[in-house]
Coordinates of C-alpha atoms (C1' of nucleotides) in Angstrom, one line a residue:
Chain T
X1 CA 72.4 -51.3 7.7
X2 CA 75.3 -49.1 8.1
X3 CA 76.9 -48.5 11.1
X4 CA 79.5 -46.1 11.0
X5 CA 81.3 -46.2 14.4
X6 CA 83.8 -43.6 14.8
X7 CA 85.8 -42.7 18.3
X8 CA 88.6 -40.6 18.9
X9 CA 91.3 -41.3 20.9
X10 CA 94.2 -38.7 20.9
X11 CA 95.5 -38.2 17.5
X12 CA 94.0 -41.9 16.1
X13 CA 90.4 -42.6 14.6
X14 CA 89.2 -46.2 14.9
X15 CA 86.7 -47.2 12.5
X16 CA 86.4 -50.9 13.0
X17 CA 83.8 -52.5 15.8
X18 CA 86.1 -55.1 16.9
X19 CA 88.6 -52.6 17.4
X20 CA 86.4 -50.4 19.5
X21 CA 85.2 -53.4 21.6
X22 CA 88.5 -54.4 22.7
X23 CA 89.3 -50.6 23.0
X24 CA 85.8 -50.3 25.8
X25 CA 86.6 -53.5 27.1
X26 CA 86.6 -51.2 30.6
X27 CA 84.9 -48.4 30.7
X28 CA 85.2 -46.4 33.9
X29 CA 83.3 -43.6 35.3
X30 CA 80.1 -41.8 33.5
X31 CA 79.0 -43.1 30.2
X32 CA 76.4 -40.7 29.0
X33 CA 74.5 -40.5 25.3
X34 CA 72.4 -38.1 23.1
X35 CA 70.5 -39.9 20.6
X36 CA 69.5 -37.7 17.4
X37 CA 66.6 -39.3 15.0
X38 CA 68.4 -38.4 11.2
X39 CA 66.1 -35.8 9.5
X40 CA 63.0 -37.0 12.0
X41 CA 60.0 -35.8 9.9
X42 CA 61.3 -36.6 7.0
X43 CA 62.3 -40.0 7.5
X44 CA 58.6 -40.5 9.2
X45 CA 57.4 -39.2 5.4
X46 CA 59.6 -41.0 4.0
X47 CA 58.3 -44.2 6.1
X48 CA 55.1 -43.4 5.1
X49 CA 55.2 -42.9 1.7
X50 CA 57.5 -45.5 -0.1
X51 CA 57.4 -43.4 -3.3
X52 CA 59.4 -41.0 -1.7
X53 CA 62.1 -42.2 -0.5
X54 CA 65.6 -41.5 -2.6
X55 CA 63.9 -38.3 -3.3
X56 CA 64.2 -35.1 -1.9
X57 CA 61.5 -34.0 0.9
X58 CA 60.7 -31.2 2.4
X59 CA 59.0 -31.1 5.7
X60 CA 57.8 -27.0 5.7
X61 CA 55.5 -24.1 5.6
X62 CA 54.5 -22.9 1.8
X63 CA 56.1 -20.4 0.7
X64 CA 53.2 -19.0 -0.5
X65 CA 52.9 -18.5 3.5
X66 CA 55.8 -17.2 4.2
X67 CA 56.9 -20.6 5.7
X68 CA 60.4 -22.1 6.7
X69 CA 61.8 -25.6 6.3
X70 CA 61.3 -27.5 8.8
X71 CA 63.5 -30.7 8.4
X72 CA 65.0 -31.8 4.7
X73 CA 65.8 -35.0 3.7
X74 CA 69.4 -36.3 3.2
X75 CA 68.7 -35.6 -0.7
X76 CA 67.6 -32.1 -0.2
X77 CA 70.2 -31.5 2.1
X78 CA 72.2 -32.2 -1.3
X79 CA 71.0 -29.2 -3.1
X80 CA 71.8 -26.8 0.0
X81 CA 68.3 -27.3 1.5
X82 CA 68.4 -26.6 5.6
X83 CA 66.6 -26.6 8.6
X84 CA 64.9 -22.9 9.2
X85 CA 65.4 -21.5 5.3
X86 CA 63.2 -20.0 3.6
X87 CA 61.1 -21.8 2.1
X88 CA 61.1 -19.8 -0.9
X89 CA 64.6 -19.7 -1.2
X90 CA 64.6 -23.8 -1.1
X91 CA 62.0 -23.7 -3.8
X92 CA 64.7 -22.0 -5.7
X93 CA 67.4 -24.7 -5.0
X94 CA 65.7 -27.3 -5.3
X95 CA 62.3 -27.3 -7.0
X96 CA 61.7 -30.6 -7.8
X97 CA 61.3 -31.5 -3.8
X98 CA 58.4 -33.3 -2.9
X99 CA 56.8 -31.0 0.0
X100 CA 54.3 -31.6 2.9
X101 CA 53.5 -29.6 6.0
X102 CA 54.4 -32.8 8.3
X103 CA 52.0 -34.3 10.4
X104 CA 52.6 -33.9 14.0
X105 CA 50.4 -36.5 15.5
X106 CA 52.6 -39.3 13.6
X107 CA 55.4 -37.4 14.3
X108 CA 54.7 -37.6 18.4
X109 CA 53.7 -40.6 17.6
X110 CA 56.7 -42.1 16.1
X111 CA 58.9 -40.3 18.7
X112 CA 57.0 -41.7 21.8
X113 CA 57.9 -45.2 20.2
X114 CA 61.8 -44.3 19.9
X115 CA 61.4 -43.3 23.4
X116 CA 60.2 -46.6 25.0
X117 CA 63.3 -48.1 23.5
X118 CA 65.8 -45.8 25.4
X119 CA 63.3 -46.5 28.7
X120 CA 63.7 -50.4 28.6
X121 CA 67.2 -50.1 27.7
X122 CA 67.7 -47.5 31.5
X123 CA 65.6 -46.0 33.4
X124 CA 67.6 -42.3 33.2
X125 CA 66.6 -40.7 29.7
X126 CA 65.8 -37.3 29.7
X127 CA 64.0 -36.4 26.1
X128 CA 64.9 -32.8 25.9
X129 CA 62.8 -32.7 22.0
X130 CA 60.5 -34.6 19.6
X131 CA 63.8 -36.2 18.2
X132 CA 66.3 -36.1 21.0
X133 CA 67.5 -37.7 24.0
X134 CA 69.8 -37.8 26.5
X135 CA 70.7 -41.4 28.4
X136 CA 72.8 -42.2 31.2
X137 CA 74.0 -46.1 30.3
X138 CA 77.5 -45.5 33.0
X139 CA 78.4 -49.1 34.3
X140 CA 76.9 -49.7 37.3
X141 CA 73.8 -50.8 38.9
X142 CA 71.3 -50.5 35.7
X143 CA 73.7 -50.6 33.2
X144 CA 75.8 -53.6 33.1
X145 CA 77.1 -54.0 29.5
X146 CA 79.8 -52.1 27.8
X147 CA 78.1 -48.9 27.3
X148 CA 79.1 -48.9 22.6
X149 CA 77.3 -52.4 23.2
X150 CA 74.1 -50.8 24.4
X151 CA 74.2 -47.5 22.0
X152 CA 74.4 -50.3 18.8
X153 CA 72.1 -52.0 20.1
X154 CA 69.1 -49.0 20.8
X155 CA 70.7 -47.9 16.9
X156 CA 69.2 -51.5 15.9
X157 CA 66.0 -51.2 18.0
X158 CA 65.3 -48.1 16.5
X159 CA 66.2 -49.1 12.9
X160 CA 64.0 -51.5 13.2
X161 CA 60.6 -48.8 13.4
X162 CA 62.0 -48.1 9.8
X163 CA 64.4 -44.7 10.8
X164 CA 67.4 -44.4 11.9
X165 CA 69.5 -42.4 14.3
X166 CA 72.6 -40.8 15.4
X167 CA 74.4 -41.2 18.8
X168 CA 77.0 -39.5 20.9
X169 CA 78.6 -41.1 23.4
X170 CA 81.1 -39.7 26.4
X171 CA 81.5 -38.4 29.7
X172 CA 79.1 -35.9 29.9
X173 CA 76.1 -34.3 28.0
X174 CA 78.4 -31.5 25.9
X175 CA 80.6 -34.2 24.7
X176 CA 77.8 -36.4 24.0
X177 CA 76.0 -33.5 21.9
X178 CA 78.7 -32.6 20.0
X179 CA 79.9 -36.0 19.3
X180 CA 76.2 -37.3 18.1
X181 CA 76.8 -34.4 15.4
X182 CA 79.9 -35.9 14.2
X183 CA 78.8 -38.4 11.9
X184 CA 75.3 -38.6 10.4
X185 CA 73.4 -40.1 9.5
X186 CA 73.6 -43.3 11.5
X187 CA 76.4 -42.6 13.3
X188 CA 77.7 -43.8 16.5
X189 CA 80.7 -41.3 17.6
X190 CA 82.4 -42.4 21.0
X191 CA 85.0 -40.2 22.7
X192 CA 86.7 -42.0 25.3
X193 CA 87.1 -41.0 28.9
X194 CA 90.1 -38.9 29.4
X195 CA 90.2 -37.6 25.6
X196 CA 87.4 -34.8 26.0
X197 CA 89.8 -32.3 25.8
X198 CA 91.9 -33.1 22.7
X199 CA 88.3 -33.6 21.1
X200 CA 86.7 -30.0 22.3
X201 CA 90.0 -27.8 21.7
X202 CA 89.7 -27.6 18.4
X203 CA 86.3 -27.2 17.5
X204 CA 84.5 -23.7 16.8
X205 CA 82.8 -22.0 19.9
X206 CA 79.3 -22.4 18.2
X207 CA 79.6 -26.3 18.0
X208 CA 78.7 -25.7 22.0
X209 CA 75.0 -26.0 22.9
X210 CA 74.2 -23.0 24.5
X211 CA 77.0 -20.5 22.1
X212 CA 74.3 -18.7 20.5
X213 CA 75.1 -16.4 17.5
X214 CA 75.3 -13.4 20.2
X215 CA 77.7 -15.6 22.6
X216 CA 80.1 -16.1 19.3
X217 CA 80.1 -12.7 18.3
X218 CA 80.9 -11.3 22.1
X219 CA 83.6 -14.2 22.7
X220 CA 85.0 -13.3 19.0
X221 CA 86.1 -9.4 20.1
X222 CA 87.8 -11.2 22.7
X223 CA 89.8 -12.9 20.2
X224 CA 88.1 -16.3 21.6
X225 CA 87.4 -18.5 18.6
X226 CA 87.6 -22.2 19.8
X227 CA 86.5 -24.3 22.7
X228 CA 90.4 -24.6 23.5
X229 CA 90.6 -21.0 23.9
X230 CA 87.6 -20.9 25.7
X231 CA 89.0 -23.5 28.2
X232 CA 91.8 -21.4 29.0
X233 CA 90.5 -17.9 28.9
X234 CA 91.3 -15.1 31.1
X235 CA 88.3 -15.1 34.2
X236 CA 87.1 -11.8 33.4
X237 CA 87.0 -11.4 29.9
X238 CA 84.4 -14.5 30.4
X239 CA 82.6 -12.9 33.2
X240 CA 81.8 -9.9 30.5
X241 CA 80.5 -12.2 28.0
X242 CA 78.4 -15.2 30.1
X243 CA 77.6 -13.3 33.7
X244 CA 77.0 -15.8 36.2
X245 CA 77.5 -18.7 33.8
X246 CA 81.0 -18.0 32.5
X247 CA 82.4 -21.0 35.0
X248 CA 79.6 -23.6 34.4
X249 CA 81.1 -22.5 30.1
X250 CA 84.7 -23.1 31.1
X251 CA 83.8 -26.2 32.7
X252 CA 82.2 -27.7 29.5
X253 CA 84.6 -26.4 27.3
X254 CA 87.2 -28.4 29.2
X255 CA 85.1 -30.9 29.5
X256 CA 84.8 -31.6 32.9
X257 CA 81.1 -30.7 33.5
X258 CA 79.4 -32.8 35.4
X259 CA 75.8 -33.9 34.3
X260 CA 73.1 -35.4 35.6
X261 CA 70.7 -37.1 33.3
X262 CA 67.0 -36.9 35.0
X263 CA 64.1 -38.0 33.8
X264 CA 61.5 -35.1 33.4
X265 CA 57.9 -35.2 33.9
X266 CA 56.9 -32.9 31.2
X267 CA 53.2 -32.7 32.0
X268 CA 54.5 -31.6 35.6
X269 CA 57.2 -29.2 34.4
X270 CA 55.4 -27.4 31.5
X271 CA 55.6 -23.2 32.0
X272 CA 53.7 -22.0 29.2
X273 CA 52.0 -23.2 26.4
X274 CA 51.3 -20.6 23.7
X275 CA 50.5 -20.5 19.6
X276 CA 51.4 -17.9 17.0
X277 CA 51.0 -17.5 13.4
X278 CA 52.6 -15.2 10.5
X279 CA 50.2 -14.4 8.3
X280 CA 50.3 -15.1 4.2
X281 CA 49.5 -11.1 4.1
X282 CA 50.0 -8.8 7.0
X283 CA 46.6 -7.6 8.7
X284 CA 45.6 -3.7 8.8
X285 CA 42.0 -4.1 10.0
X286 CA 41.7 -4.7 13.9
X287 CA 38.4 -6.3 13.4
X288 CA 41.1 -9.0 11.4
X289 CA 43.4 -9.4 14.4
X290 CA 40.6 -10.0 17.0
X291 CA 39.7 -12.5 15.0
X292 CA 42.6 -14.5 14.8
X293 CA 43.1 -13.6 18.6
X294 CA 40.2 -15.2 19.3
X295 CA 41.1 -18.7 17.0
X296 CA 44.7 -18.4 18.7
X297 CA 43.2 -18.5 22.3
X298 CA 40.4 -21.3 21.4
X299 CA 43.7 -23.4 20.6
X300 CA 45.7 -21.7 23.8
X301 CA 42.3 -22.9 25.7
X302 CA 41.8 -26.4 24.5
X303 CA 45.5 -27.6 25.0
X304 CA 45.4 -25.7 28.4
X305 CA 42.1 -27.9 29.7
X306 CA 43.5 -30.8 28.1
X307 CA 47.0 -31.0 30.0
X308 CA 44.5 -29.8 33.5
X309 CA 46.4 -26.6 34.0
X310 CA 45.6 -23.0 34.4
X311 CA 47.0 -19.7 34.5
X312 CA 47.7 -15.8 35.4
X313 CA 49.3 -14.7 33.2
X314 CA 48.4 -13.9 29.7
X315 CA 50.9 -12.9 27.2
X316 CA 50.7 -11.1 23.8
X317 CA 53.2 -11.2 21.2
X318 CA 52.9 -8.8 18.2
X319 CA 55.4 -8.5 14.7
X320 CA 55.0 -6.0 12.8
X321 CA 57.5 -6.0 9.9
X322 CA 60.8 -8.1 9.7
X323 CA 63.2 -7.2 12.7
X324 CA 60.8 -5.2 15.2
X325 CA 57.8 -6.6 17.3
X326 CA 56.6 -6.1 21.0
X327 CA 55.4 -8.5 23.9
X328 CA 53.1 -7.6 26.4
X329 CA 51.7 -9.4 29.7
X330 CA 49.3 -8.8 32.0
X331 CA 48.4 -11.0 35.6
X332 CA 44.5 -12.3 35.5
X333 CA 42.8 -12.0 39.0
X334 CA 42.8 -15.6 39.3
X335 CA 43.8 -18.4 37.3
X336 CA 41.6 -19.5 34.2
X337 CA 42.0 -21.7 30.8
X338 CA 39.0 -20.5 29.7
X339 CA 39.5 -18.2 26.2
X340 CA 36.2 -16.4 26.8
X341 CA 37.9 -15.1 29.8
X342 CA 41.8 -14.3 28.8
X343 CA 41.1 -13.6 25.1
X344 CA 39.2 -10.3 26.6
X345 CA 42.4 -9.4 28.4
X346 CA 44.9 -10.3 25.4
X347 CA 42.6 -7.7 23.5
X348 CA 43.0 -5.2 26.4
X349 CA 46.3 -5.7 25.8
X350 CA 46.5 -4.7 22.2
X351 CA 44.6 -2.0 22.4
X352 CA 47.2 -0.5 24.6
X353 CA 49.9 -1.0 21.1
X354 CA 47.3 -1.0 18.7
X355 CA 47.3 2.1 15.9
X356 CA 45.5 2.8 12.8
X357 CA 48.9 2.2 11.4
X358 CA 50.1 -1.0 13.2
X359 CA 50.6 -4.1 9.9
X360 CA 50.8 -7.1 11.8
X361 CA 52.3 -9.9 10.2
X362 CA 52.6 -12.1 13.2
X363 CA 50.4 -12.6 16.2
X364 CA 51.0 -14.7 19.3
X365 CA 48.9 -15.5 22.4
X366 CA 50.8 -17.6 25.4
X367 CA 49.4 -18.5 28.9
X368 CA 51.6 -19.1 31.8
X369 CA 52.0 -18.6 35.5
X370 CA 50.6 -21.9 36.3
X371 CA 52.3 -21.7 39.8
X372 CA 53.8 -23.6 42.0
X373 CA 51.9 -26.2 42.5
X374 CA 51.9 -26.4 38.6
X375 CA 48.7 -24.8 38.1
X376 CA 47.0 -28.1 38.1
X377 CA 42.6 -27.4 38.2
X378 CA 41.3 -30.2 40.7
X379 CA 37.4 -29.0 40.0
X380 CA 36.8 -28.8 36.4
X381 CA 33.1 -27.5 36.7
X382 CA 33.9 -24.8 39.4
X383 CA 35.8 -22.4 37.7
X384 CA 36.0 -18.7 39.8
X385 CA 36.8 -15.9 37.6
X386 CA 35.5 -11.9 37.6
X387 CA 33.1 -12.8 35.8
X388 CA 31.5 -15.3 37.6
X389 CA 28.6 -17.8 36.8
X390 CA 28.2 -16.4 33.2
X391 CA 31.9 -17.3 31.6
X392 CA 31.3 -20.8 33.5
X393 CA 28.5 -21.7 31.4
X394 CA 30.8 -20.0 28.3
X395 CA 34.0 -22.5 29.9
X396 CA 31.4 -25.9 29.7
X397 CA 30.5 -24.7 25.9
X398 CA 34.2 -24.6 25.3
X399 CA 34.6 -28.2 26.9
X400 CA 31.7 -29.2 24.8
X401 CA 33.4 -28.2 22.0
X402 CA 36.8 -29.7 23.1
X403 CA 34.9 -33.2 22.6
X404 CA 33.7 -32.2 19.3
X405 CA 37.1 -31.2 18.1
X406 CA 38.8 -34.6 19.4
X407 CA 36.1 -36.6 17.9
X408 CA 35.8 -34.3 14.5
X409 CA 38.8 -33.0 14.0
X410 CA 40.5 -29.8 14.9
X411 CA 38.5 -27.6 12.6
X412 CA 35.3 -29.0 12.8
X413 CA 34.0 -25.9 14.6
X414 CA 35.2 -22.8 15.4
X415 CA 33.4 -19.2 16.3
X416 CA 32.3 -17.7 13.4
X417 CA 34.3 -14.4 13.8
X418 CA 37.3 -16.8 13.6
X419 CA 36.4 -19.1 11.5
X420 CA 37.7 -16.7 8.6
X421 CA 41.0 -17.3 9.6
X422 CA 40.5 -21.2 8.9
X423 CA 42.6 -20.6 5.6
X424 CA 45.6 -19.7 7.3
X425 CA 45.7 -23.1 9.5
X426 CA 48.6 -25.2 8.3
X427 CA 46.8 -28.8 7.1
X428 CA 47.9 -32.3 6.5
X429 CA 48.2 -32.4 2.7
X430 CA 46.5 -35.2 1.4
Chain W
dT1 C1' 64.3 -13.7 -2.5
dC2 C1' 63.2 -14.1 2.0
dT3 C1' 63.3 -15.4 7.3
dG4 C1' 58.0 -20.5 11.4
dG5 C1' 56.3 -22.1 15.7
dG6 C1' 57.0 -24.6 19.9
dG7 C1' 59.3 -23.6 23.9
dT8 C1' 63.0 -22.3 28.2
dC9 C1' 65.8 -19.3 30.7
dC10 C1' 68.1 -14.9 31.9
dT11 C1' 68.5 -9.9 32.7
dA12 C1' 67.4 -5.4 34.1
dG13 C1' 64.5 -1.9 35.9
dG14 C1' 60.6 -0.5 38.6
dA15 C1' 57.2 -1.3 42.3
dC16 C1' 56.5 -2.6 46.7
dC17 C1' 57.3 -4.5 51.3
dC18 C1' 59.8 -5.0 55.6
Chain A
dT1 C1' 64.6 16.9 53.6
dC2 C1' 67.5 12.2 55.6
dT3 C1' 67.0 8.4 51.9
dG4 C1' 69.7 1.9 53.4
dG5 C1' 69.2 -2.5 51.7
dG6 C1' 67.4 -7.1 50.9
dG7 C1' 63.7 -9.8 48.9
dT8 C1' 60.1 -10.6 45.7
dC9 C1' 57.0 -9.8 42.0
dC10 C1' 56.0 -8.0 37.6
dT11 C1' 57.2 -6.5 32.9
dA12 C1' 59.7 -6.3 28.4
dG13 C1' 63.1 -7.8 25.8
dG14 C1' 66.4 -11.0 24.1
dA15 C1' 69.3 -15.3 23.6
dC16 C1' 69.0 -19.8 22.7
dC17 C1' 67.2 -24.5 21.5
dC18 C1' 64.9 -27.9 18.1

DNA sequence: TCTGGGGTCCTAGGACCC
DNA sequence: TCTGGGGTCCTAGGACCC
């Protein structure tokens, strides 16, 4: 096991452990991390399969699809393979990958176990993806030990479910994001208290979470180019390009923001849950796209009754060709995560977009507005709706067939005006 | 030779209320 | 025939993240 432990420290890099120990013998003030799993899906595959590994994989859509990589392996990394390309275009650079569309369950699965680790090693981690974290480890009540000692030692933990991971450590969540990307895989990158400055000036304003490609472009035609020049930049030019954010930006980019790591209660704190798909071949015939409305809100509906929440507001998301699309929402009279009820309306919806013309090559269905109270339903079997006692007895067939799915598999039934659509779900190869 | 799917948050304009 | 202003909700679009 390799452990590449790099910190920064005005103009000097450290590589050694002893030297960094002695170097962190006191650490003062915040000591915050982000931990990074290295190419997460496809070291799970990788786990998985033993044949693999040394080899490039691909975690992605087909391109047969029209699917995207998902995550590449270090080796495919090699051969210019990245995150959110084309597949096709990574078939071209490097066809002999060894591809799978991932398996999510393991993935969760895997993730959930990484997770404990951080929670036994202090109780503030704040997961903020399948593959990341944030942790506060500063010296104090929880955390006693020298805060490099703890980060090697959840590295070793987590090395020992058979993947490995990067870390970032510093006074704050920018510097701990940016320094987890300094050095992967495996890497542990530490920037001391008092250096985040010399460590942020140079680097590129896009290296900052939250510097979009939009962000770059405005702050470039203001002759803005790195976090230094950020740090320093006239008040007003910032105003024009981040609003009412444009101090919380400076702030990082000098990095003196203050952060706060808290743990979230996802199932508490979850504001929509939605599910699109791009189709292999674009759809002309309506009939085709109430279809796959209807498969998309029988998913929309079973993850809705299966997290207990339910909502108003029913979104619709429509592509039609690269570059243009529309959205449209509409408020339901009451709540509902029933699909016989807000499928209806999403189709309502389209027909106030849909032409003889209209190609669709992407389709999207989301629910939302679960409230303040966080939409939670505390009587499953008395659902009101417009439609009263009839789309109940439709809402306990779709519980029925919630239990089927669970026990079955996820397309072990389906409606059979959707289940012609089956083809275009994504499976677990074999 | 093409560009996924899961989300969150913000903005701006209009409706509506007081 | 004069037309404020604050607050909130809704809608559509877009930026951004992994």
């Amino acid at each position: 096991m390799r452990y590449s432990v790099t910190m920064r420290k005005g103009e000097h890099t450290y590589d050694t452990t002893s030297e960094l120990f002695s170097l962190f013998g006191t650490w003062t003030g915040p000591a915050i991390g982000l931990m990074d799993l290295d190419a997460f899906f496809a070291s799970v595959e990788m786990l998985d399969h033993p044949e693999w590994r040394g080899k490039p994989v691909i975690v992605g859509g087909p391109a047969s699809k029209r699917g995207v990589v998902s995550t590449a392996s270090y080796e495919a990394r090699r051969f210019g393979v990245h995150s959110a390309m084309p597949s096709a275009q990574a078939e071209r650079l490097c066809p002999q990958a060894i591809w799978t569309c991932g398996n999510f369950d393991r993935y969760r699965e895997m993730s959930a176990r990484v997770m404990a680790i951080l929670a036994d090693e202090t109780p503030f981690v704040q997961q903020v993806s399948i593959d990341e974290a944030f942790f506060d480890i500063s010296p104090g009540a929880y955390a006693k030990e020298n805060p490099v000692a703890i980060a090697k030692r959840m590295q070793s933990r987590v090395a020992e479910l058979g993947i490995s991971c990067s870390i970032g450590l510093g006074v704050n969540k920018t510097i701990a994001k940016i320094a987890s990307e300094r050095d992967k895989p495996r890497g542990l990158t530490v920037v001391t208290p008092g250096t985040e400055r010399t460590f942020l000036a140079p680097l590129p304003v896009g290296a900052m979470s939250g510097i979009g490609k939009a962000a770059e472009e405005r702050l470039k035609r203001n002759r803005i180019f790195t976090l230094g020049q950020l740090a320093v930049a006239d008040d007003m030019q910032l105003r024009t390009v981040f609003g009412a954010n444009a101090d919380m930006m400076r702030q990082r980019a000098m990095g003196t923001e203050k952060s706060s790591v808290t743990p979230i209660d996802a199932k508490e704190d979850i504001k929509s849950i939605g599910n699109e798909r791009t189709f292999a071949k674009d759809l002309t015939d309506r009939a085709d796209v109430d279809a796959a409305l209807a498969l998309l809100g029988e998913n929309v509906g079973r993850r809705l009754r299966a997290k207990g929440l339910i909502g108003t507001t029913v979104t619709v998301k429509v592509k039609y060709s690269y570059g243009t699309g529309r959205t449209i929402q509409r408020q339901l009279p009451h709540p509902t995560d029933d699909e016989h009820v807000f499928v209806p309306a999403a189709k309502e919806l389209l027909d106030q977009i849909w032409t003889e013309q209209t190609h669709v090559r992407l389709l999207g269905l989301t629910m939302s507005g679960f409230g303040v109270d966080g939409g939670i339903q505390t009587d499953l079997f008395c659902t009101v709706d417009e439609r009263g006692a009839e789309s109940s007895d439709q809402r306990n067939l779709a519980v029925t067939l919630d239990e089927v799915r669970k026990k079955f598999g996820r397309s072990s039934v389906s409606y059979g005006r959707a289940a012609r659509f089956e083809d275009d779900i994504v499976r677990h190869p074999k």
